[in-house]
Short mmCIF file of C-alpha atoms and ligand atoms in Angstrom, two decimals:
data_model
loop_
_atom_site.label_atom_id
_atom_site.label_comp_id
_atom_site.label_asym_id
_atom_site.label_seq_id
_atom_site.Cartn_x
_atom_site.Cartn_y
_atom_site.Cartn_z
CA MET L 28 10.08 -14.55 13.27
CA ALA L 29 11.79 -15.94 10.22
CA MET L 30 10.94 -13.96 7.04
CA THR L 31 11.00 -15.97 3.79
CA GLY L 32 9.18 -15.77 0.38
CA VAL L 33 7.58 -12.47 -0.14
CA LEU L 34 8.93 -10.08 2.44
CA ARG L 35 6.90 -6.75 2.17
CA PRO L 36 5.33 -4.14 -0.10
CA GLY L 37 8.27 -2.65 -2.13
CA HIS L 38 6.82 -0.23 -4.63
CA ALA L 39 3.77 1.37 -6.05
CA GLN L 40 3.64 3.19 -9.28
CA ILE L 41 0.75 5.55 -9.61
CA ARG L 42 -0.51 7.83 -12.44
CA VAL L 43 -0.81 11.51 -11.91
CA LEU L 44 -2.44 14.15 -14.28
CA ASP L 45 0.25 16.75 -13.57
CA LEU L 46 3.62 15.50 -12.72
CA GLU L 47 5.11 18.63 -11.10
CA GLU L 48 2.00 19.20 -9.11
CA GLY L 49 2.13 15.61 -8.03
CA VAL L 50 5.79 16.03 -7.08
CA ARG L 51 4.99 19.05 -4.85
CA HIS L 52 2.19 17.09 -3.13
CA TYR L 53 4.19 13.84 -2.49
CA ARG L 54 7.58 15.77 -1.79
CA ASP L 55 6.58 18.94 0.06
CA ILE L 56 3.35 17.92 1.73
CA LEU L 57 3.59 14.16 2.31
CA GLY L 58 7.39 14.57 2.76
CA LEU L 59 8.69 11.70 0.72
CA VAL L 60 12.27 11.94 -0.43
CA GLU L 61 12.74 12.34 -4.16
CA THR L 62 15.48 9.91 -5.25
CA GLY L 63 15.53 10.06 -9.22
CA ARG L 64 13.99 10.63 -12.39
CA ASP L 65 14.19 8.33 -15.36
CA ALA L 66 14.27 8.67 -19.23
CA GLN L 67 10.56 7.90 -19.31
CA GLY L 68 9.89 10.93 -17.05
CA ARG L 69 8.92 9.06 -14.10
CA VAL L 70 9.75 10.48 -10.61
CA TYR L 71 11.02 8.16 -7.91
CA PHE L 72 10.49 8.52 -4.22
CA LYS L 73 11.10 6.77 -0.89
CA CYS L 74 9.97 7.32 2.63
CA TRP L 75 12.66 8.83 4.77
CA ASP L 76 13.27 5.56 6.95
CA GLU L 77 13.24 3.12 3.98
CA ARG L 78 16.70 2.05 3.06
CA ASP L 79 15.86 0.93 -0.65
CA HIS L 80 16.15 3.36 -3.52
CA ASN L 81 12.42 3.86 -4.07
CA SER L 82 8.97 2.80 -3.06
CA PHE L 83 6.75 5.17 -4.74
CA ILE L 84 6.73 6.23 -8.45
CA LEU L 85 4.78 8.91 -10.20
CA ARG L 86 4.13 8.63 -13.92
CA GLN L 87 2.21 11.50 -15.87
CA ALA L 88 -0.79 10.13 -17.73
CA ASP L 89 -4.39 11.16 -18.93
CA CYS L 90 -6.05 9.33 -16.10
CA ALA L 91 -5.09 8.71 -12.41
CA GLY L 92 -4.75 5.27 -10.81
CA LEU L 93 -2.30 2.60 -10.19
CA ASP L 94 -0.01 1.14 -12.78
CA PHE L 95 1.45 -1.69 -10.61
CA PHE L 96 2.11 -2.64 -6.97
CA GLY L 97 5.33 -4.62 -6.18
CA PHE L 98 6.49 -6.77 -3.43
CA LYS L 99 10.00 -7.47 -2.55
CA VAL L 100 10.88 -11.20 -2.11
CA LEU L 101 13.81 -12.71 -0.15
CA ASP L 102 16.24 -13.40 -3.00
CA THR L 103 16.54 -14.28 -6.70
CA ALA L 104 16.02 -17.94 -6.03
CA THR L 105 12.70 -17.16 -4.31
CA LEU L 106 11.74 -14.93 -7.33
CA ASN L 107 12.45 -17.78 -9.68
CA LYS L 108 10.50 -20.16 -7.47
CA LEU L 109 7.44 -18.03 -7.10
CA ASP L 110 7.52 -17.18 -11.01
CA ALA L 111 7.52 -21.03 -11.45
CA ASP L 112 4.69 -21.46 -8.93
CA LEU L 113 2.62 -18.78 -10.45
CA GLN L 114 3.15 -20.40 -13.81
CA ALA L 115 2.10 -23.89 -12.42
CA TYR L 116 -1.09 -22.34 -10.98
CA GLY L 117 -2.03 -21.05 -14.31
CA VAL L 118 -0.87 -17.31 -14.06
CA LYS L 119 0.95 -15.80 -17.12
CA THR L 120 3.97 -14.04 -15.93
CA GLU L 121 6.20 -11.40 -17.69
CA ARG L 122 9.76 -10.74 -16.88
CA ILE L 123 10.79 -7.04 -16.80
CA PRO L 124 14.57 -6.66 -17.02
CA ALA L 125 16.67 -5.05 -14.42
CA GLY L 126 17.04 -1.44 -14.84
CA ASP L 127 13.69 -0.75 -16.22
CA MET L 128 13.02 0.89 -12.93
CA LEU L 129 15.96 2.95 -11.46
CA GLU L 130 18.06 0.83 -9.04
CA THR L 131 15.70 -2.05 -9.34
CA GLY L 132 16.45 -5.64 -10.47
CA GLU L 133 14.53 -7.92 -12.73
CA ARG L 134 10.72 -8.05 -12.04
CA VAL L 135 8.15 -10.77 -12.42
CA ARG L 136 4.85 -9.10 -13.34
CA PHE L 137 1.44 -10.61 -13.47
CA GLU L 138 -2.27 -9.78 -13.60
CA ILE L 139 -4.48 -11.07 -10.88
CA PRO L 140 -8.14 -11.81 -11.10
CA SER L 141 -9.12 -8.17 -9.86
CA GLY L 142 -7.38 -6.82 -12.93
CA HIS L 143 -4.34 -5.39 -11.09
CA LEU L 144 -0.84 -5.71 -12.12
CA ILE L 145 1.29 -7.14 -9.15
CA GLU L 146 5.12 -7.44 -9.28
CA LEU L 147 7.63 -9.37 -7.47
CA TYR L 148 11.45 -8.51 -7.38
CA ALA L 149 14.45 -9.44 -5.30
CA GLU L 150 16.89 -6.65 -5.78
CA LYS L 151 16.77 -2.86 -5.30
CA THR L 152 19.80 -0.73 -4.49
CA SER L 153 20.01 0.12 -0.74
CA VAL L 154 20.70 3.83 -0.36
CA GLY L 155 20.09 3.87 3.41
CA ASN L 156 17.97 6.15 5.34
CA GLY L 157 20.69 8.79 6.16
CA CYS L 158 20.95 7.90 9.79
CA GLY L 159 24.19 5.81 9.16
CA LEU L 160 24.94 2.37 9.84
CA VAL L 161 27.40 2.89 12.66
CA ASN L 162 26.24 4.71 15.80
CA PRO L 163 23.20 5.82 13.85
CA VAL L 164 21.40 8.93 14.48
CA ALA L 165 17.72 8.60 15.19
CA TRP L 166 16.38 11.00 12.63
CA THR L 167 17.46 13.27 9.75
CA ALA L 168 16.26 16.50 8.15
CA ASP L 169 14.02 14.37 5.98
CA SER L 170 12.06 12.99 8.72
CA GLU L 171 11.17 16.56 9.80
CA ARG L 172 9.83 17.70 6.36
CA GLY L 173 6.07 17.55 5.71
CA ILE L 174 3.96 14.57 7.14
CA ALA L 175 7.19 12.33 6.93
CA PRO L 176 5.95 8.79 6.92
CA VAL L 177 8.47 6.10 7.69
CA ARG L 178 7.35 3.63 4.96
CA LEU L 179 5.03 2.71 2.28
CA ASP L 180 2.96 0.26 4.31
CA HIS L 181 0.06 -1.22 2.15
CA ALA L 182 -2.53 -0.65 -0.45
CA LEU L 183 -6.22 -1.33 -0.70
CA LEU L 184 -7.35 -2.27 -4.21
CA TYR L 185 -10.85 -2.44 -5.63
CA GLY L 186 -11.72 -4.91 -8.42
CA PRO L 187 -13.79 -8.11 -9.20
CA ASN L 188 -13.10 -11.66 -8.04
CA VAL L 189 -11.90 -11.09 -4.65
CA ALA L 190 -12.30 -14.83 -3.79
CA ALA L 191 -9.97 -15.75 -6.58
CA VAL L 192 -7.53 -13.03 -5.46
CA GLN L 193 -7.65 -14.49 -1.88
CA LYS L 194 -6.82 -17.96 -3.22
CA LEU L 195 -3.88 -16.69 -5.34
CA PHE L 196 -2.30 -14.78 -2.52
CA THR L 197 -2.87 -17.44 -0.04
CA GLU L 198 -2.04 -20.51 -2.01
CA VAL L 199 0.77 -19.30 -4.05
CA LEU L 200 2.39 -16.26 -2.62
CA GLY L 201 2.36 -17.29 1.06
CA PHE L 202 0.12 -14.57 2.38
CA TYR L 203 -2.68 -15.33 5.11
CA LEU L 204 -5.98 -13.82 5.86
CA VAL L 205 -6.07 -11.41 8.77
CA GLU L 206 -9.51 -9.91 8.58
CA ARG L 207 -12.53 -9.86 6.22
CA VAL L 208 -15.96 -8.35 5.72
CA LEU L 209 -18.65 -10.75 4.78
CA THR L 210 -20.89 -10.28 1.77
CA PRO L 211 -24.46 -9.23 2.81
CA ASP L 212 -25.52 -12.99 2.59
CA GLY L 213 -22.61 -14.06 4.67
CA ALA L 214 -21.50 -16.60 1.98
CA GLY L 215 -18.39 -14.76 0.82
CA ASN L 216 -15.92 -12.00 1.47
CA VAL L 217 -16.56 -8.50 0.09
CA ALA L 218 -13.28 -7.33 1.48
CA ILE L 219 -10.09 -8.94 2.64
CA TRP L 220 -6.86 -7.91 4.50
CA LEU L 221 -3.84 -10.06 3.75
CA SER L 222 -0.57 -10.23 5.44
CA CYS L 223 2.78 -11.88 4.29
CA GLY L 224 4.61 -11.26 7.62
CA HIS L 225 3.95 -9.81 10.95
CA LYS L 226 1.94 -6.52 9.78
CA VAL L 227 -1.82 -6.49 10.14
CA HIS L 228 -1.91 -6.10 6.50
CA ASP L 229 0.44 -5.69 3.35
CA ILE L 230 -2.43 -5.61 0.96
CA ALA L 231 -6.22 -5.50 0.93
CA PHE L 232 -8.88 -5.95 -1.58
CA ALA L 233 -12.62 -5.06 -1.98
CA GLU L 234 -15.05 -6.42 -4.34
CA TYR L 235 -15.86 -3.83 -7.05
CA PRO L 236 -17.29 -4.28 -10.63
CA GLU L 237 -14.48 -2.20 -12.45
CA PRO L 238 -11.08 -4.09 -12.57
CA GLY L 239 -7.75 -2.52 -11.57
CA LYS L 240 -9.00 0.41 -9.38
CA LEU L 241 -6.79 1.96 -6.72
CA HIS L 242 -8.55 2.88 -3.46
CA HIS L 243 -5.46 3.94 -1.58
CA CYS L 244 -1.83 3.65 -0.87
CA SER L 245 -1.07 3.79 2.75
CA PHE L 246 2.01 5.47 4.53
CA LEU L 247 3.06 4.56 8.00
CA LEU L 248 3.49 7.07 10.89
CA GLU L 249 4.78 5.95 14.33
CA THR L 250 2.29 7.73 16.72
CA TRP L 251 -1.33 8.95 16.96
CA GLU L 252 0.09 12.52 17.56
CA GLU L 253 1.86 12.31 14.03
CA VAL L 254 -1.39 11.40 12.53
CA LEU L 255 -3.00 14.53 14.04
CA ARG L 256 -0.10 16.50 12.80
CA ALA L 257 -0.59 15.00 9.30
CA GLY L 258 -4.15 16.42 9.44
CA ASP L 259 -2.86 19.85 10.60
CA ILE L 260 -0.43 19.68 7.50
CA MET L 261 -3.30 18.73 5.09
CA SER L 262 -5.43 21.55 6.47
CA VAL L 263 -2.62 24.10 6.11
CA ASN L 264 -2.15 23.01 2.48
CA LYS L 265 -5.76 22.61 1.65
CA THR L 266 -5.39 18.86 0.89
CA PRO L 267 -8.81 17.46 0.33
CA VAL L 268 -9.59 15.11 3.23
CA ASP L 269 -11.77 12.08 2.76
CA ILE L 270 -12.08 10.56 6.29
CA GLY L 271 -10.62 11.10 9.68
CA PRO L 272 -8.56 11.47 11.84
CA THR L 273 -10.34 8.37 13.19
CA ARG L 274 -9.76 4.84 14.05
CA HIS L 275 -10.48 1.81 11.83
CA GLY L 276 -12.27 -1.14 13.48
CA VAL L 277 -10.66 -3.36 10.93
CA THR L 278 -6.92 -3.58 11.87
CA ARG L 279 -7.35 -1.11 14.60
CA GLY L 280 -5.19 1.35 12.71
CA CYS L 281 -5.50 5.08 13.15
CA THR L 282 -6.05 6.91 9.86
CA ILE L 283 -6.63 9.89 7.81
CA TYR L 284 -7.70 9.14 4.07
CA ALA L 285 -7.02 12.15 1.65
CA TRP L 286 -6.59 12.81 -1.84
CA ASP L 287 -3.60 13.87 -4.11
CA PRO L 288 -4.18 16.57 -6.68
CA SER L 289 -5.01 14.00 -9.28
CA GLY L 290 -7.73 12.22 -7.15
CA ASN L 291 -5.69 9.35 -6.11
CA ARG L 292 -6.52 8.59 -2.33
CA PHE L 293 -3.61 8.17 0.03
CA GLU L 294 -3.72 7.19 3.74
CA THR L 295 -1.47 8.21 6.65
CA PHE L 296 -1.90 5.88 9.44
CA MET L 297 -0.39 4.32 12.48
CA GLY L 298 -0.92 1.42 14.75
CA GLY L 299 -2.97 -1.82 14.35
CA TYR L 300 -2.10 -5.03 16.10
CA GLN L 301 0.67 -7.52 15.13
CA PRO L 302 -0.56 -10.89 13.78
CA TYR L 303 1.40 -13.99 13.21
CA PRO L 304 0.78 -16.51 10.42
CA ASP L 305 -0.47 -19.14 12.77
CA TYR L 306 -3.47 -17.04 13.53
CA LYS L 307 -5.83 -19.48 11.62
CA GLU L 308 -9.02 -17.69 12.20
CA ALA L 309 -9.40 -14.31 10.35
CA LEU L 310 -11.28 -11.53 12.36
CA THR L 311 -14.63 -11.28 10.63
CA TRP L 312 -16.87 -8.34 10.24
CA THR L 313 -20.49 -8.87 9.22
CA PHE L 314 -21.57 -6.50 6.31
CA ASP L 315 -24.29 -4.70 8.55
CA ASN L 316 -21.37 -3.78 10.74
CA PHE L 317 -18.99 -2.59 7.94
CA GLY L 318 -19.44 1.00 9.15
CA GLN L 319 -17.92 0.19 12.40
CA GLY L 320 -15.12 -1.57 10.69
CA LEU L 321 -14.25 1.48 8.63
CA ASP L 322 -14.75 4.20 11.23
CA TYR L 323 -14.99 2.81 14.70
CA PRO L 324 -15.96 5.88 16.63
CA GLN L 325 -18.56 6.94 14.21
CA ARG L 326 -19.62 3.48 13.17
CA LYS L 327 -20.49 4.89 9.63
CA LEU L 328 -19.93 3.40 6.21
CA HIS L 329 -18.80 6.62 4.47
CA GLU L 330 -20.29 6.75 0.90
CA THR L 331 -16.88 7.85 -0.54
CA PHE L 332 -15.19 4.70 0.83
CA LEU L 333 -17.35 2.65 -1.41
CA THR L 334 -17.74 4.67 -4.53
CA VAL L 335 -14.65 6.88 -4.93
CA VAL L 336 -11.54 5.15 -6.57
CA SER L 337 -8.95 6.03 -9.12
FE1 LIG T 418 -5.17 1.40 4.56
#
């Protein structure tokens, strides 16, 4: 499948209450690779199999949550076109110069109707995954440390105006709707899962009265056994687990939700099916069956899923 336009999630910057405690969690337990620290005190990480310099950035602050979520686009011409398209649609955009984030080019930042800051960028230095480009090895020491996900996969964000968010992502940014949960009256969507490529979701949103909230950032593992191993690692390290290991009905991904020391939820997951953009009919869950969509075996709409965000 040709990939143009918005390619994939590229980075998430989140706030933590204690930077070094956050570093210990994301580096030693989750197993991300620390790739740098900048003059603002931010700490940069990547997953071991990612080639670009960074995908997950920690910033110390007084409250937890998400600063912004960024998507990599094909090239600079695409970045400029999407910036123009956003402005023509009525979205105010801001250009953040190259170098504001380590090893990252110019970014186009804009606020979406749910109150989240979304970014697009075309350039980020490729540092490789350590396996080499000629006769590459299959794994490295980084792939054996901690939970060791292969990539930052997606985020679920909570905020108001999900219908307007869906319209913006599908009509301007080229995403398509993969799955949805209907509102109780069936007239709208209370939650949506959107893809910009061949993944079952690149970003998801759920209706919530407070703007700009983070439900979770998700990190991909390759097997169900690795998800179970992630649960073992969480238990050994006394990481607070929210839900799982279990399987979602929505996306069919196999998952654990847990919290970092600042109360930001993160997900370790694997699986899900692979949709194509010509799948014109999104899979639909009725609100009364949301519990099966969240936790397929237990068919339970866990209270924390609806109420705990950062
Ligand atoms: Fe997720």
